[in-house]
XYZ file of N, CA, C and O in Angstrom:
528
model
N 85.596 159.560 122.022
C 86.721 160.474 122.088
C 86.608 161.374 123.313
O 87.597 161.672 123.950
N 85.379 161.785 123.615
C 85.162 162.653 124.768
C 85.536 161.926 126.072
O 86.116 162.514 126.970
N 85.209 160.629 126.159
C 85.534 159.836 127.330
C 87.055 159.746 127.505
O 87.568 159.883 128.613
N 87.756 159.540 126.425
C 89.214 159.464 126.468
C 89.812 160.782 126.956
O 90.730 160.803 127.775
N 89.265 161.889 126.488
C 89.729 163.206 126.911
C 89.493 163.410 128.410
O 90.346 163.942 129.113
N 88.353 162.964 128.906
C 88.039 163.085 130.342
C 88.998 162.232 131.178
O 89.473 162.679 132.225
N 89.262 161.024 130.734
C 90.177 160.150 131.465
C 91.583 160.745 131.510
O 92.249 160.713 132.546
N 92.015 161.291 130.400
C 93.334 161.900 130.345
C 93.414 163.098 131.298
O 94.384 163.258 132.038
N 92.384 163.925 131.323
C 92.347 165.073 132.231
C 92.361 164.622 133.684
O 93.040 165.213 134.524
N 91.641 163.558 133.980
C 91.596 163.023 135.336
C 92.978 162.519 135.764
O 93.412 162.758 136.891
N 93.666 161.865 134.854
C 95.002 161.355 135.164
C 95.970 162.498 135.462
O 96.828 162.377 136.332
N 95.842 163.598 134.751
C 96.739 164.730 134.951
C 96.460 165.476 136.249
O 97.367 166.074 136.835
N 95.226 165.465 136.707
C 94.871 166.227 137.898
C 94.875 165.395 139.174
O 94.847 165.937 140.261
N 94.905 164.075 139.060
C 94.910 163.212 140.234
C 96.314 163.163 140.817
O 97.270 162.880 140.104
N 96.455 163.445 142.111
C 97.794 163.381 142.707
C 98.305 161.936 142.714
O 97.534 160.998 142.858
N 99.597 161.808 142.567
C 100.180 160.472 142.591
C 100.388 160.028 144.031
O 100.609 160.841 144.926
N 100.326 158.745 144.253
C 100.548 158.200 145.584
C 102.042 158.163 145.874
O 102.845 157.837 145.006
N 102.424 158.481 147.108
C 103.846 158.442 147.429
C 104.347 156.994 147.424
O 103.635 156.076 147.799
N 105.576 156.812 147.016
C 106.196 155.503 146.996
C 106.826 155.250 148.350
O 107.614 156.056 148.840
N 106.458 154.144 148.968
C 107.028 153.826 150.268
C 108.242 152.929 150.087
O 108.179 151.892 149.436
N 109.357 153.353 150.646
C 110.574 152.551 150.656
C 110.848 152.213 152.110
O 110.890 153.088 152.962
N 111.018 150.930 152.383
C 111.273 150.485 153.752
C 112.630 149.797 153.791
O 112.864 148.829 153.074
N 113.533 150.307 154.620
C 114.866 149.741 154.778
C 114.979 149.253 156.218
O 114.872 150.040 157.155
N 115.188 147.959 156.382
C 115.210 147.368 157.713
C 116.557 147.484 158.413
O 116.610 147.691 159.620
N 117.644 147.332 157.683
C 118.981 147.374 158.267
C 119.941 148.098 157.323
O 119.768 148.038 156.113
N 120.937 148.740 157.919
C 121.961 149.412 157.123
C 123.342 149.041 157.656
O 123.460 148.578 158.795
N 124.388 149.247 156.857
C 125.737 148.903 157.317
C 126.157 149.595 158.618
O 126.863 149.007 159.430
N 125.728 150.838 158.837
C 126.137 151.536 160.058
C 125.256 151.186 161.257
O 125.572 151.535 162.391
N 124.134 150.496 161.022
C 123.270 150.061 162.111
C 122.480 151.170 162.793
O 121.778 150.926 163.769
N 122.563 152.383 162.289
C 121.869 153.512 162.914
C 120.486 153.696 162.293
O 120.321 153.565 161.086
N 119.488 154.037 163.118
C 118.146 154.284 162.568
C 118.063 155.646 161.881
O 118.755 156.589 162.262
N 117.239 155.718 160.861
C 116.984 156.960 160.143
C 115.477 157.087 159.970
O 114.769 156.084 159.921
N 114.949 158.296 159.838
C 113.502 158.470 159.657
C 113.021 157.831 158.350
O 113.673 157.976 157.306
N 111.904 157.110 158.384
C 111.373 156.458 157.177
C 111.206 157.373 155.960
O 111.482 156.935 154.841
N 110.790 158.637 156.126
C 110.638 159.463 154.918
C 111.961 159.738 154.193
O 111.961 160.197 153.060
N 113.075 159.449 154.849
C 114.391 159.706 154.249
C 114.902 158.521 153.435
O 115.981 158.600 152.846
N 114.164 157.409 153.423
C 114.600 156.222 152.680
C 114.638 156.528 151.189
O 113.771 157.203 150.649
N 115.660 156.009 150.523
C 115.885 156.331 149.121
C 116.438 155.124 148.378
O 117.305 154.425 148.888
N 115.931 154.891 147.182
C 116.512 153.913 146.275
C 117.105 154.676 145.106
O 116.456 155.538 144.529
N 118.335 154.352 144.783
C 119.049 155.010 143.691
C 119.686 153.903 142.850
O 120.165 152.910 143.397
N 119.678 154.053 141.541
C 120.223 153.010 140.666
C 120.963 153.638 139.505
O 120.743 154.796 139.151
N 121.850 152.845 138.907
C 122.589 153.350 137.759
C 123.462 152.295 137.118
O 123.434 151.124 137.492
N 124.248 152.747 136.165
C 125.181 151.889 135.442
C 126.535 152.580 135.439
O 126.650 153.749 135.074
N 127.543 151.848 135.851
C 128.912 152.343 135.803
C 129.562 151.681 134.592
O 129.674 150.459 134.529
N 129.937 152.477 133.617
C 130.381 151.965 132.325
C 131.802 151.390 132.362
O 132.661 151.889 133.076
N 132.012 150.364 131.563
C 133.335 149.733 131.440
C 134.372 150.735 130.921
O 135.561 150.612 131.190
N 133.923 151.741 130.201
C 134.815 152.708 129.571
C 135.159 153.900 130.466
O 135.860 154.818 130.029
N 134.690 153.895 131.728
C 135.041 154.978 132.649
C 136.560 155.078 132.776
O 137.272 154.079 132.660
N 137.036 156.286 133.031
C 138.475 156.500 133.165
C 138.796 157.098 134.533
O 137.905 157.427 135.307
N 140.071 157.253 134.800
C 140.511 157.865 136.055
C 140.207 156.973 137.249
O 140.434 155.767 137.219
N 139.680 157.565 138.300
C 139.391 156.832 139.535
C 138.357 155.726 139.354
O 138.257 154.838 140.198
N 137.568 155.790 138.289
C 136.457 154.857 138.127
C 136.664 153.832 137.019
O 135.725 153.180 136.586
N 137.907 153.627 136.598
C 138.183 152.609 135.586
C 138.434 151.263 136.268
O 138.700 151.189 137.472
N 138.323 150.181 135.497
C 138.658 148.854 136.004
C 140.150 148.821 136.329
O 140.972 149.331 135.581
N 140.506 148.191 137.462
C 141.898 148.046 137.882
C 142.135 146.615 138.347
O 141.185 145.904 138.670
N 143.384 146.230 138.412
C 143.730 144.894 138.870
C 144.348 144.913 140.255
O 144.994 145.891 140.649
N 144.138 143.816 141.008
C 144.704 143.696 142.351
C 144.794 142.217 142.711
O 143.761 141.549 142.843
N 145.996 141.697 142.837
C 146.240 140.306 143.238
C 145.432 139.300 142.426
O 144.781 138.413 142.981
N 145.435 139.451 141.116
C 144.768 138.493 140.242
C 143.269 138.696 140.071
O 142.604 137.921 139.394
N 142.736 139.722 140.701
C 141.313 140.036 140.546
C 141.177 141.459 140.019
O 142.104 142.249 140.102
N 140.005 141.768 139.490
C 139.735 143.125 139.005
C 138.762 143.800 139.958
O 137.919 143.138 140.573
N 138.912 145.103 140.091
C 137.969 145.862 140.910
C 137.655 147.182 140.231
O 138.381 147.645 139.362
N 136.535 147.776 140.646
C 136.091 149.031 140.040
C 135.391 149.888 141.085
O 134.485 149.411 141.774
N 135.832 151.119 141.203
C 135.134 152.094 142.054
C 133.944 152.631 141.272
O 134.032 152.823 140.062
N 132.860 152.912 141.983
C 131.628 153.391 141.344
C 131.129 154.618 142.090
O 130.957 154.584 143.308
N 130.906 155.699 141.364
C 130.511 156.978 141.939
C 129.000 157.032 142.147
O 128.230 156.896 141.200
N 128.577 157.249 143.408
C 127.145 157.381 143.711
C 126.860 158.705 144.424
O 125.867 158.843 145.128
N 127.725 159.679 144.210
C 127.573 160.987 144.844
C 126.203 161.600 144.555
O 125.586 162.204 145.433
N 125.721 161.430 143.338
C 124.442 162.019 142.934
C 123.237 161.494 143.705
O 122.173 162.113 143.683
N 123.381 160.389 144.413
C 122.267 159.833 145.194
C 122.009 160.650 146.462
O 120.892 160.683 146.961
N 123.033 161.276 147.007
C 122.867 162.098 148.204
C 122.722 161.318 149.500
O 122.098 161.794 150.445
N 123.312 160.148 149.595
C 123.234 159.362 150.831
C 124.002 160.043 151.949
O 125.048 160.651 151.725
N 123.488 159.925 153.192
C 124.172 160.483 154.358
C 124.891 159.405 155.160
O 125.598 159.708 156.119
N 124.697 158.158 154.788
C 125.412 157.039 155.382
C 125.576 155.976 154.294
O 124.963 156.064 153.235
N 126.398 154.984 154.568
C 126.656 153.943 153.576
C 125.365 153.195 153.238
O 124.680 152.710 154.133
N 125.024 153.091 151.956
C 123.808 152.382 151.557
C 124.050 150.873 151.426
O 125.189 150.407 151.434
N 122.964 150.138 151.303
C 123.020 148.718 150.971
C 123.054 148.647 149.448
O 122.150 149.148 148.780
N 124.108 148.062 148.891
C 124.312 148.053 147.444
C 124.226 146.630 146.900
O 124.750 145.695 147.503
N 123.563 146.501 145.774
C 123.528 145.258 145.015
C 124.060 145.582 143.627
O 123.668 146.597 143.045
N 124.930 144.722 143.109
C 125.516 144.992 141.794
C 125.712 143.700 141.004
O 126.013 142.652 141.587
N 125.533 143.799 139.712
C 125.820 142.703 138.783
C 126.548 143.297 137.584
O 126.487 144.495 137.333
N 127.223 142.433 136.835
C 127.911 142.872 135.638
C 127.164 142.412 134.404
O 126.584 141.327 134.385
N 127.195 143.247 133.389
C 126.628 142.901 132.087
C 127.681 143.241 131.054
O 128.182 144.356 131.008
N 128.021 142.252 130.239
C 129.033 142.455 129.225
C 128.467 142.367 127.825
O 127.299 142.049 127.626
N 129.315 142.613 126.878
C 128.913 142.631 125.479
C 129.046 141.257 124.837
O 128.260 140.879 123.992
N 130.048 140.514 125.241
C 130.336 139.244 124.588
C 129.617 138.085 125.269
O 129.280 138.147 126.448
N 129.412 137.006 124.525
C 128.661 135.863 125.037
C 129.378 135.143 126.168
O 128.754 134.450 126.953
N 130.694 135.279 126.245
C 131.443 134.619 127.312
C 130.999 135.134 128.681
O 131.038 134.450 129.674
N 130.571 136.347 128.724
C 130.065 136.924 129.964
C 131.144 137.509 130.845
O 132.335 137.331 130.617
N 130.705 138.190 131.856
C 131.589 138.815 132.828
C 131.575 137.984 134.103
O 130.590 137.316 134.401
N 132.633 138.047 134.898
C 132.675 137.262 136.131
C 131.728 137.813 137.194
O 131.257 138.945 137.108
N 131.489 137.014 138.206
C 130.698 137.449 139.352
C 131.495 138.470 140.158
O 132.727 138.466 140.144
N 130.779 139.332 140.864
C 131.423 140.334 141.717
C 130.796 140.334 143.103
O 129.691 139.844 143.301
N 131.536 140.902 144.053
C 130.983 141.168 145.374
C 131.279 142.623 145.715
O 132.150 143.248 145.119
N 130.531 143.161 146.661
C 130.725 144.547 147.095
C 131.860 144.547 148.118
O 131.713 144.004 149.214
N 132.980 145.124 147.756
C 134.147 145.141 148.633
C 134.068 146.286 149.639
O 134.566 146.176 150.746
N 133.424 147.384 149.240
C 133.348 148.576 150.085
C 132.114 149.375 149.704
O 131.774 149.467 148.526
N 131.449 149.942 150.703
C 130.296 150.812 150.444
C 130.401 152.036 151.345
O 130.518 151.905 152.564
N 130.380 153.213 150.735
C 130.426 154.493 151.446
C 129.295 155.373 150.917
O 128.618 155.014 149.963
N 129.128 156.559 151.510
C 128.058 157.473 151.100
C 128.173 157.895 149.637
O 127.181 158.119 148.962
N 129.399 158.023 149.144
C 129.623 158.581 147.811
C 130.150 157.589 146.779
O 130.268 157.923 145.607
N 130.495 156.388 147.224
C 131.032 155.410 146.274
C 130.920 153.997 146.840
O 130.740 153.815 148.039
N 131.052 153.033 145.946
C 131.197 151.642 146.366
C 132.187 150.980 145.417
O 132.475 151.485 144.327
N 132.720 149.861 145.849
C 133.716 149.151 145.058
C 133.247 147.718 144.845
O 132.849 147.049 145.799
N 133.279 147.273 143.571
C 133.014 145.867 143.274
C 134.348 145.197 142.960
O 135.252 145.822 142.413
N 134.439 143.926 143.334
C 135.642 143.152 143.051
C 135.213 141.801 142.505
O 134.215 141.232 142.954
N 135.951 141.292 141.533
C 135.588 140.015 140.938
C 135.826 138.877 141.923
O 136.757 138.915 142.726
N 134.972 137.867 141.841
C 135.105 136.689 142.696
C 136.229 135.802 142.168
O 137.059 135.322 142.923
N 136.258 135.596 140.860
C 137.309 134.771 140.263
C 138.404 135.641 139.658
O 138.285 136.866 139.636
N 139.438 135.000 139.185
C 140.546 135.733 138.585
C 140.087 136.499 137.347
O 139.333 135.984 136.529
N 140.563 137.721 137.243
C 140.242 138.575 136.094
C 141.241 139.716 136.072
O 141.822 140.059 137.095
N 141.416 140.300 134.908
C 142.294 141.461 134.779
C 141.462 142.673 134.383
O 140.357 142.535 133.840
N 142.015 143.840 134.629
C 141.337 145.067 134.222
C 141.157 145.093 132.712
O 140.112 145.495 132.202
N 142.187 144.626 131.990
C 142.111 144.585 130.534
C 140.995 143.690 130.034
O 140.290 144.022 129.082
N 140.824 142.535 130.682
C 139.744 141.608 130.306
C 138.375 142.254 130.537
O 137.479 142.144 129.704
N 138.222 142.942 131.656
C 136.936 143.572 131.991
C 136.588 144.662 130.978
O 135.434 144.808 130.582
N 137.592 145.399 130.549
C 137.374 146.445 129.552
C 137.103 145.829 128.183
O 136.182 146.243 127.479
N 137.899 144.823 127.819
C 137.722 144.161 126.519
C 136.336 143.520 126.402
O 135.690 143.603 125.359
N 135.863 142.912 127.493
C 134.552 142.252 127.500
C 133.405 143.230 127.767
O 132.253 142.833 127.870
N 133.747 144.504 127.913
C 132.763 145.578 128.121
C 131.861 145.327 129.330
O 130.633 145.440 129.253
N 132.475 145.023 130.448
C 131.730 144.693 131.669
C 131.280 145.963 132.389
O 132.063 146.616 133.087
N 130.013 146.310 132.213
C 129.397 147.439 132.914
C 128.855 146.947 134.255
O 128.407 145.808 134.372
N 128.854 147.824 135.263
C 128.301 147.506 136.573
C 126.887 148.078 136.648
O 126.704 149.301 136.571
N 125.893 147.211 136.760
C 124.502 147.622 136.957
C 124.241 147.537 138.452
O 124.398 146.476 139.045
N 123.838 148.655 139.064
C 123.740 148.678 140.509
C 122.452 149.337 141.015
O 121.835 150.144 140.332
N 122.104 148.951 142.222
C 121.005 149.554 142.971
C 121.506 149.783 144.380
O 122.132 148.896 144.967
N 121.240 150.960 144.926
C 121.653 151.282 146.293
C 120.428 151.758 147.073
O 119.638 152.556 146.575
N 120.284 151.252 148.275
C 119.185 151.624 149.160
C 119.767 152.220 150.430
O 120.575 151.561 151.105
N 119.371 153.440 150.743
C 119.910 154.100 151.935
C 119.047 155.279 152.332
O 117.851 155.327 152.017
N 119.668 156.235 152.997
C 118.937 157.397 153.520
C 119.606 158.693 153.089
O 120.826 158.777 153.018
N 118.773 159.705 152.828
C 119.303 161.016 152.427
C 119.112 162.084 153.509
O 119.301 163.260 153.257
N 118.698 161.678 154.700
C 118.607 162.599 155.854
C 118.629 161.819 157.136
O 118.553 160.607 157.142
């Protein structure tokens, strides 16, 4: 028991190693200092309303996603997939637009906003960029 207590104390007092994030290229092509590299991730829910709800456009569905909380100073590199509730699954998406505060996913195949909401298609995303 004493050994376990010592190990626990050591873990609490040992400084953690910094996480290195390396970003080779960005959409704007501008260099940023390595310490400013940032990875931010989240889920944009199918039930979002207003500016961030699923919408339709020329037979496809699209969704704006808010990433303001990440604090990017330039457009990040975004990867996104959909996860739905039903076994039929959600369609594939591509990143239509990426900005400092938001990105937009659009379905590859035909889909409606109603279908995306009914199938509970959430956007699971990761963004890599810079905060200074």
